[in-house]
Coordinates of C-alpha atoms and ligand atoms in Angstrom, one line a residue:
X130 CA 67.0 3.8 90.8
X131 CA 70.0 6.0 90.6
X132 CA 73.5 3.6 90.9
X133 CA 76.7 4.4 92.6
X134 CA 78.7 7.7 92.2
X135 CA 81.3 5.5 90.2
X136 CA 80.4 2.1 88.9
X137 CA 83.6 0.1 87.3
X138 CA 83.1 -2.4 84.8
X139 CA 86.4 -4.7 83.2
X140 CA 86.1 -8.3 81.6
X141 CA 89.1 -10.8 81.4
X142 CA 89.1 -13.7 78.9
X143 CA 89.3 -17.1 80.8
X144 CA 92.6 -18.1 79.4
X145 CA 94.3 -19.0 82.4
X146 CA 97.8 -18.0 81.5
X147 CA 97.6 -14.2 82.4
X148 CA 101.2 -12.5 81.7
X149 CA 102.7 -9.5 83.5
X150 CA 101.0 -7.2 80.7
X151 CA 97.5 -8.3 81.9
X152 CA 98.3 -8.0 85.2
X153 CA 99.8 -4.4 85.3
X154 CA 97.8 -3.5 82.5
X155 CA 94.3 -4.3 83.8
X156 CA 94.7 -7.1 87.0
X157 CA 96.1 -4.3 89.4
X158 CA 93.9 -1.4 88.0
X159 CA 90.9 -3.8 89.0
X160 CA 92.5 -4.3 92.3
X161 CA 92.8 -0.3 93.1
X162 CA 89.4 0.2 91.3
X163 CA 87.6 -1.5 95.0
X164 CA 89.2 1.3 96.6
X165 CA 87.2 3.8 94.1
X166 CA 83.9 3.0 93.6
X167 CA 81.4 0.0 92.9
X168 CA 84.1 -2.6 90.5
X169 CA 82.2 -5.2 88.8
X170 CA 84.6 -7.8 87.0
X171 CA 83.6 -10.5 85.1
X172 CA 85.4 -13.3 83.1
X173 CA 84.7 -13.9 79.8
X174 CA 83.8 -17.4 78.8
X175 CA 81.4 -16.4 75.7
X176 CA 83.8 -14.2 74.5
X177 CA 86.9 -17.5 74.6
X178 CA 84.4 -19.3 72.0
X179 CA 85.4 -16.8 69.1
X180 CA 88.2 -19.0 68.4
X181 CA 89.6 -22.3 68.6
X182 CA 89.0 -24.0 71.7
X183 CA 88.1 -26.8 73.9
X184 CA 85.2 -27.0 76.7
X185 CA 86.8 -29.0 79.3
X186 CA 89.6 -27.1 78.7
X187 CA 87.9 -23.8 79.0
X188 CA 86.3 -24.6 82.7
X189 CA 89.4 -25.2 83.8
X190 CA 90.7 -21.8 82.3
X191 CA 87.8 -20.6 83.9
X192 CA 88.6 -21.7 87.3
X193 CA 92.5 -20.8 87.1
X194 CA 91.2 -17.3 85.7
X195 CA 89.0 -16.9 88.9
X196 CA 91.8 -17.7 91.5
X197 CA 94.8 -15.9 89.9
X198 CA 92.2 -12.7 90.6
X199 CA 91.2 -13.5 93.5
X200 CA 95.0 -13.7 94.7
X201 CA 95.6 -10.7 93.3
X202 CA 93.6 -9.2 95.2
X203 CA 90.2 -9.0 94.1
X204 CA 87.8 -8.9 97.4
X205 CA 84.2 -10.6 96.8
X206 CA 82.7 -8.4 99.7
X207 CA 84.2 -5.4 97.9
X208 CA 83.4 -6.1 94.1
X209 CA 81.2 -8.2 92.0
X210 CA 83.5 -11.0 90.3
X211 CA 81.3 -13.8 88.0
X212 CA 81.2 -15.8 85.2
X213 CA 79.8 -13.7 81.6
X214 CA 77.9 -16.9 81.3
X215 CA 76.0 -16.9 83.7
X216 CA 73.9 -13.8 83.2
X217 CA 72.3 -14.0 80.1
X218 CA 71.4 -10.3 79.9
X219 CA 74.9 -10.3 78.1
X220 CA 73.9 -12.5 75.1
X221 CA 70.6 -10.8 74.8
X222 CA 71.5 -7.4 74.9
X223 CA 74.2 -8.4 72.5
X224 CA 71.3 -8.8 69.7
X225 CA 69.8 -5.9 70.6
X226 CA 72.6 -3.3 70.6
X227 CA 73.7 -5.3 66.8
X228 CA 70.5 -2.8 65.4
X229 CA 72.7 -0.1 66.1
X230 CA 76.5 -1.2 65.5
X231 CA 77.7 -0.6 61.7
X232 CA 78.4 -3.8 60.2
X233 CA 81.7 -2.0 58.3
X234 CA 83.1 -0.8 61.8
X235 CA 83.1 -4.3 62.8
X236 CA 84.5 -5.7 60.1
X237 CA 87.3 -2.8 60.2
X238 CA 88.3 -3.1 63.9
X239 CA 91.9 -4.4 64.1
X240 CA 91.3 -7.4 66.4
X241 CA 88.7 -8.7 63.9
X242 CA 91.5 -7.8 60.7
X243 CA 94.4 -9.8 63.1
X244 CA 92.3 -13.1 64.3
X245 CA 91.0 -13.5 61.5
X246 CA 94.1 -13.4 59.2
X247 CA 95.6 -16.3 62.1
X248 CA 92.1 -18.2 61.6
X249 CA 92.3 -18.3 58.3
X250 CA 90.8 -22.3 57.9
X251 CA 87.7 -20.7 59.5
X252 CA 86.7 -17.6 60.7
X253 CA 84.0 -17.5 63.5
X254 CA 81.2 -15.4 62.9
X255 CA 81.4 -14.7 67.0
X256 CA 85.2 -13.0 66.3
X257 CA 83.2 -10.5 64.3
X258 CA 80.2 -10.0 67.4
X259 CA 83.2 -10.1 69.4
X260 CA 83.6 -6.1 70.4
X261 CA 79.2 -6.2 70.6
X262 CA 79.1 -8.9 73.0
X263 CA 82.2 -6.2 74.7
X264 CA 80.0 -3.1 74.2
X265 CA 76.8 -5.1 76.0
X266 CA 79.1 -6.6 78.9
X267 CA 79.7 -2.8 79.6
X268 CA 76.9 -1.3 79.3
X269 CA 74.4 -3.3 80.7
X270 CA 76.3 -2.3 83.9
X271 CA 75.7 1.3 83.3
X272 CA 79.5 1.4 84.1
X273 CA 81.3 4.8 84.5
X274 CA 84.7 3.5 83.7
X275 CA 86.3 0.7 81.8
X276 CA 89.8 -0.6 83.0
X277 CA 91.9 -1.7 80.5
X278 CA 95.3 -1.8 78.5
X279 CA 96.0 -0.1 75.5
X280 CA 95.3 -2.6 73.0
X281 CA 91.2 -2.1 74.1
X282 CA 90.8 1.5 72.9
X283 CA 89.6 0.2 70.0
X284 CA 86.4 -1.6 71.8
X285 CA 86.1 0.8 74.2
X286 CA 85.8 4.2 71.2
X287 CA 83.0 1.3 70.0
X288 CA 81.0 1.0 72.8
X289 CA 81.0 4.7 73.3
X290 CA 79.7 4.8 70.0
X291 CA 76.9 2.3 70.4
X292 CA 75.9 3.6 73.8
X293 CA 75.6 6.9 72.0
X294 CA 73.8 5.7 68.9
X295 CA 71.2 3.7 71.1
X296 CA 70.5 7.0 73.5
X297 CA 69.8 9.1 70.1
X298 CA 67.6 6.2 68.1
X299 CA 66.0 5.1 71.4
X300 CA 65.6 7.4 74.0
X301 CA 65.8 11.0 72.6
X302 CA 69.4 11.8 73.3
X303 CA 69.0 10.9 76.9
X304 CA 71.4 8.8 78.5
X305 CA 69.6 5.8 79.1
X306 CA 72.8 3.7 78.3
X307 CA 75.6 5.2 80.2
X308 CA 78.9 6.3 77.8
X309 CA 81.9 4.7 79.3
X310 CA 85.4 6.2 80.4
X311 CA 88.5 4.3 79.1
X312 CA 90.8 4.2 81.6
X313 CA 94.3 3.4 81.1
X314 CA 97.2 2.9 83.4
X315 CA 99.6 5.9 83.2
X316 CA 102.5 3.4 83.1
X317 CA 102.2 0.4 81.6
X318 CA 99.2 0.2 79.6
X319 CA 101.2 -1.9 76.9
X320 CA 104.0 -3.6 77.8
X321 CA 105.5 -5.1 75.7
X322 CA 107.2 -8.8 74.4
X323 CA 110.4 -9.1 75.9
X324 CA 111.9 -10.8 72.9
X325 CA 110.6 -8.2 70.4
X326 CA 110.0 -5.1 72.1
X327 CA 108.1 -3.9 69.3
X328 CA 105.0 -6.0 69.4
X329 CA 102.6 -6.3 73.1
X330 CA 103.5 -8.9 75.3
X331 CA 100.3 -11.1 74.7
X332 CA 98.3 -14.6 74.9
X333 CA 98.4 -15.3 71.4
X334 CA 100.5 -13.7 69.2
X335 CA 103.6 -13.3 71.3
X336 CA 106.8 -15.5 72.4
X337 CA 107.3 -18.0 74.9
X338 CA 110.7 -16.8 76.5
X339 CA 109.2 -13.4 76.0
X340 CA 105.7 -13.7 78.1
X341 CA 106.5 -13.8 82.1
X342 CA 103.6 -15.5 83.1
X343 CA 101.6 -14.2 86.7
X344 CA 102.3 -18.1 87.8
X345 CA 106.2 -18.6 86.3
X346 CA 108.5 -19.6 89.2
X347 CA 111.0 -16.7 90.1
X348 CA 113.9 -18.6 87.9
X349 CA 111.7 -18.7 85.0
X350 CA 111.4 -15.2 85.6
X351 CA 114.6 -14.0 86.2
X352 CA 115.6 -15.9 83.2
X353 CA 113.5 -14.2 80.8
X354 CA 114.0 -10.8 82.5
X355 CA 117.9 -11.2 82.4
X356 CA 117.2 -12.5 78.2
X357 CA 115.5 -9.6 77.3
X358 CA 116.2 -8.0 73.9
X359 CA 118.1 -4.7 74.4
X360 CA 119.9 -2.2 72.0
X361 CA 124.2 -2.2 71.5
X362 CA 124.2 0.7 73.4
X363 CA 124.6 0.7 77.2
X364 CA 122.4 3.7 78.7
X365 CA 119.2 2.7 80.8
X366 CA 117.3 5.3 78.5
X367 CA 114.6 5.4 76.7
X368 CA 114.6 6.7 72.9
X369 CA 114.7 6.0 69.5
X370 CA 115.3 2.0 68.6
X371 CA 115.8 1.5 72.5
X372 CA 112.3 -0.1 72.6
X373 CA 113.6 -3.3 74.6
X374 CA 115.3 -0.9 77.3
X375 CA 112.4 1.5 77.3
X376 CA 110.0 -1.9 77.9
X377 CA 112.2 -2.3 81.0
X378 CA 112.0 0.6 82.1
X379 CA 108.3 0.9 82.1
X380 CA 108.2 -2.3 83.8
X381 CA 110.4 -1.7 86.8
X382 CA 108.3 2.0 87.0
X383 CA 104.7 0.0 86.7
X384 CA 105.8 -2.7 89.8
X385 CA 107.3 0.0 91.8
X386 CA 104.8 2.6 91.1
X387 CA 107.1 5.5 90.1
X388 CA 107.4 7.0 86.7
X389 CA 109.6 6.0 84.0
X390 CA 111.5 9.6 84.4
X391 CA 112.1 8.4 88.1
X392 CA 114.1 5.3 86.9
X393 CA 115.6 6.2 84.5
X394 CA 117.4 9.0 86.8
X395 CA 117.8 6.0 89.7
X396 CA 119.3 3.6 87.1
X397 CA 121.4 6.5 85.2
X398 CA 124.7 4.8 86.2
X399 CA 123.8 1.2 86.2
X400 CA 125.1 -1.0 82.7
X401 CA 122.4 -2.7 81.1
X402 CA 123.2 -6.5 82.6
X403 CA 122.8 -4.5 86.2
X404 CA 119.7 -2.9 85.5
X405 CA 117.8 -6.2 84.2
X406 CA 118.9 -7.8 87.5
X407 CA 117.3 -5.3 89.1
X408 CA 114.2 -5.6 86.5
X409 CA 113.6 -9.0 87.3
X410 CA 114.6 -8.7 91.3
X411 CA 111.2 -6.0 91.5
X412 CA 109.3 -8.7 88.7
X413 CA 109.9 -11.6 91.3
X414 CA 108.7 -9.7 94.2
X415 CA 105.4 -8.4 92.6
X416 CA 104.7 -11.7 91.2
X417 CA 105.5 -13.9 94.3
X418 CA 102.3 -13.1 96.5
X419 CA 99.8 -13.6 93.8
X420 CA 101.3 -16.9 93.1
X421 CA 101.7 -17.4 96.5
X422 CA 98.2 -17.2 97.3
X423 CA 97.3 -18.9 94.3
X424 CA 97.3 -22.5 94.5
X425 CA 95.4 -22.7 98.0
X426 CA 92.3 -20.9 95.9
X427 CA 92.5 -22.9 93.0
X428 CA 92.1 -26.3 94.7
X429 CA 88.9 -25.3 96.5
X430 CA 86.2 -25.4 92.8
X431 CA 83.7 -25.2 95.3
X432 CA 85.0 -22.3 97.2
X433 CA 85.6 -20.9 93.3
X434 CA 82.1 -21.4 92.3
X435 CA 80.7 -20.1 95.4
X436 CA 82.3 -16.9 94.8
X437 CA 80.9 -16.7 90.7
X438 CA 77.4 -17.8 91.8
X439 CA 77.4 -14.8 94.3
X440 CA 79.0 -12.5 92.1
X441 CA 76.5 -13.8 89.4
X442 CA 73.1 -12.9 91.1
X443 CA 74.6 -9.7 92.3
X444 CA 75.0 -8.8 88.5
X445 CA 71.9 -10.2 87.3
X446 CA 70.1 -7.8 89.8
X447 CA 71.7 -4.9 87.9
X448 CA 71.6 -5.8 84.1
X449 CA 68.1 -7.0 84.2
X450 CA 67.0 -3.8 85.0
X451 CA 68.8 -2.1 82.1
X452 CA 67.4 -5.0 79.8
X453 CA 63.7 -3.8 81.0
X454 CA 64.6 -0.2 80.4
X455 CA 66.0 -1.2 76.7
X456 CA 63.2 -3.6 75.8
X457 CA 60.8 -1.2 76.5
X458 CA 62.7 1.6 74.8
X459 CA 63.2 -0.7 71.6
X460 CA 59.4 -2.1 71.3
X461 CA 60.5 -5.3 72.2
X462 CA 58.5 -7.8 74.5
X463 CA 54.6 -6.7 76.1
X464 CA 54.8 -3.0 76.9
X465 CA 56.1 -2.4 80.9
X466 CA 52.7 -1.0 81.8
X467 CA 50.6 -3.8 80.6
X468 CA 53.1 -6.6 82.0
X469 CA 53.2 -5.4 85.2
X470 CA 49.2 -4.6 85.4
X471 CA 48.0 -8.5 84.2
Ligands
AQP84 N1 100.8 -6.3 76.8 C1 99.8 -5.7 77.5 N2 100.1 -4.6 78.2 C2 99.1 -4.0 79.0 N3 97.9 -4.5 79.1 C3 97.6 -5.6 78.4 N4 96.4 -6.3 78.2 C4 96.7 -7.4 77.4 N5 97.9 -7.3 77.0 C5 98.5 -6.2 77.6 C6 95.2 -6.0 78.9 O1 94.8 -7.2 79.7 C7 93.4 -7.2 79.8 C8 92.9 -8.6 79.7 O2 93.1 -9.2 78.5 P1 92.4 -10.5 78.1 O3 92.9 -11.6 78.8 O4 90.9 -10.3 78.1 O5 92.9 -10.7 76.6 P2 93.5 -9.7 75.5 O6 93.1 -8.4 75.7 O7 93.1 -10.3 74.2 O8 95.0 -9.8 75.8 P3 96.1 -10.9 75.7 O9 96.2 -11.6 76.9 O10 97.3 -10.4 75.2 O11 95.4 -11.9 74.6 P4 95.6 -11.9 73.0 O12 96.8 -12.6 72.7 O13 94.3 -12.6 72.6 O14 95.6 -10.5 72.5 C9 92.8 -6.2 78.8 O15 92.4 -5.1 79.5 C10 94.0 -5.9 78.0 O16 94.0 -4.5 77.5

């Protein structure tokens, strides 16, 4: 059965803490992609157990991860939101697609190089799987388009790849497995740490005062806004070793939905203090209703859970029908027209 014109797929890890990069890099595209097509977003509890972690923690992540979405925007009668968990297509498919993903690419992707250097004690065989268990997620959708930030091209030039490979060993170059789109945000698909402009505002790897979290109060905010690593000069410009400024800038363009040229002509006569009031007046605004909305969801675990268990069997409908189609393709399992004729 043919699917919808444009079928959006994105996953989020369950970490509970989502910054300002997350949320203009990938949070807001999900939010626009209901207005464009079928969006199916799902959270990604398998893929939290490739490093350190722990379970009652992680349901908890889980549920904040849910409602910080939800306020955001994220529509259950528009999209399919659920858990990765609870379809096991995922994890099955995952084995599968392995018979056609290099061992050498994985072990060369630059996630796998950087958690594994921080995990050094012990590295999880599942940080390795990590960008299959990515590449399944995707395509077991048959999605179109996959929304992310920069730092994904990586996963998504390997799923491509694997999608590709299984179509030419499998199914005689026909596109059984759809190749995905990345798609990017034109501004803002990597913003970056506030307090070293030179590495990506992030979960892990990046600083405290330099991460503005989705649920920081507005003086939290505005403090780490107005703290901001910036250049000796004093032009609201971007260039060369003006990476702090040039963050700001793409910041104030991404909330306000302008270009970076745009503010940068707006802000031509404004001194750097000025301009990062104005940074984190327009950070505080975009922020606010989220949070806002935010801790009414999260109380209601019931309401939460409804809401994955929906988006769950909605999604299940979909990938098990491109688990029969692989299966069969692959040899694996009794042959379609002998299961369905005993
Ligand atoms: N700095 C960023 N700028 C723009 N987009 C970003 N994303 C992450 N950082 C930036 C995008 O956010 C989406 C969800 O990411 P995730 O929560 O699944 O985890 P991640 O990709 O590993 O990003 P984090 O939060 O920064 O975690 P760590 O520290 O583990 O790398 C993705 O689409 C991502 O591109």
């Amino acid at each position: 059965m043919a699917g919808p014109a444009l079928r959006i797929f994105s996953g989020i890890q369950p970490t509970g803490r989502k910054h300002l990069g997350n949320h203009i890099g990938a949070i807001a595209q999900y939010v626009t992609s209901q207005e464009r097509g079928e969006g199916i977003f799902c959270i990604v509890d398998l893929h939290a157990l490739t490093v350190a972690y722990d379970p009652a923690e992680l349901r908890e992540r889980l549920y904040d991860t849910t409602a910080i979405l939800l306020a955001a925007g994220l529509d259950p009668a528009r999209c399919i939101l659920f858990r990765q968990s609870d379809v096991r297509e995922h994890t099955e498919l995952t084995w599968l697609l392995s018979s056609v993903t290099e061992l050498g690419r994985l072990e060369r992707m630059h996630q796998f190089r950087d958690k594994s250097d921080a995990q050094r004690r012990m590295v999880r065989a599942g940080l390795l799987f990590y960008p299959v268990l990515m590449a399944a997620d995707v395509l077991a959708y048959r999605a179109h388009e996959v929304p992310v930030g920069e730092d994904q091209r990586e996963h998504v030039e390997l799923m491509r790849d694997v999608a590709d490979n299984f179509n030419r060993r499998f199914a005689g170059g026909e596109e059984v497995l759809v190749v995905p789109e990345l798609r990017m945000p034109e501004v803002g698909a990597r913003i970056m740490d506030l307090q070293d402009p030179t590495r990506k505002m992030s979960t892990t790897g990046a600083s405290e005062q330099g991460t503005v979290y989705v649920l920081d109060e507005p003086k939290a905010i505005e403090k780490k806004v107005k703290s901001a690593v910036t250049d000796s000069g004093s032009a609201v410009r971007r260039g060369d070793g003006k990476e702090g400024i040039a963050n700001l800038i793409e910041i104030l363009a991404a909330v306000r939905g302008i270009g970076p040229a745009e503010v940068e002509e707006s802000s031509a006569s404004m001194r750097y203090g000025e301009f990062k009031a104005l940074v984190a007046e327009a950070v505080v605004e975009y922020l606010a209703p989220v949070r806002e909305r935010y801790t009414e969801l999260r109380e209601d675990e019931r309401g939460l859970e409804a809401v994955l268990g929906q988006g769950a069997e909605r999604a299940r409908a979909i990938a098990s029908g491109t688990l029969a189609d692989v299966r069969e393709l692959m040899g694996v399992g009794a042959p379609s027209a002998i299961a369905t004729s005993v």
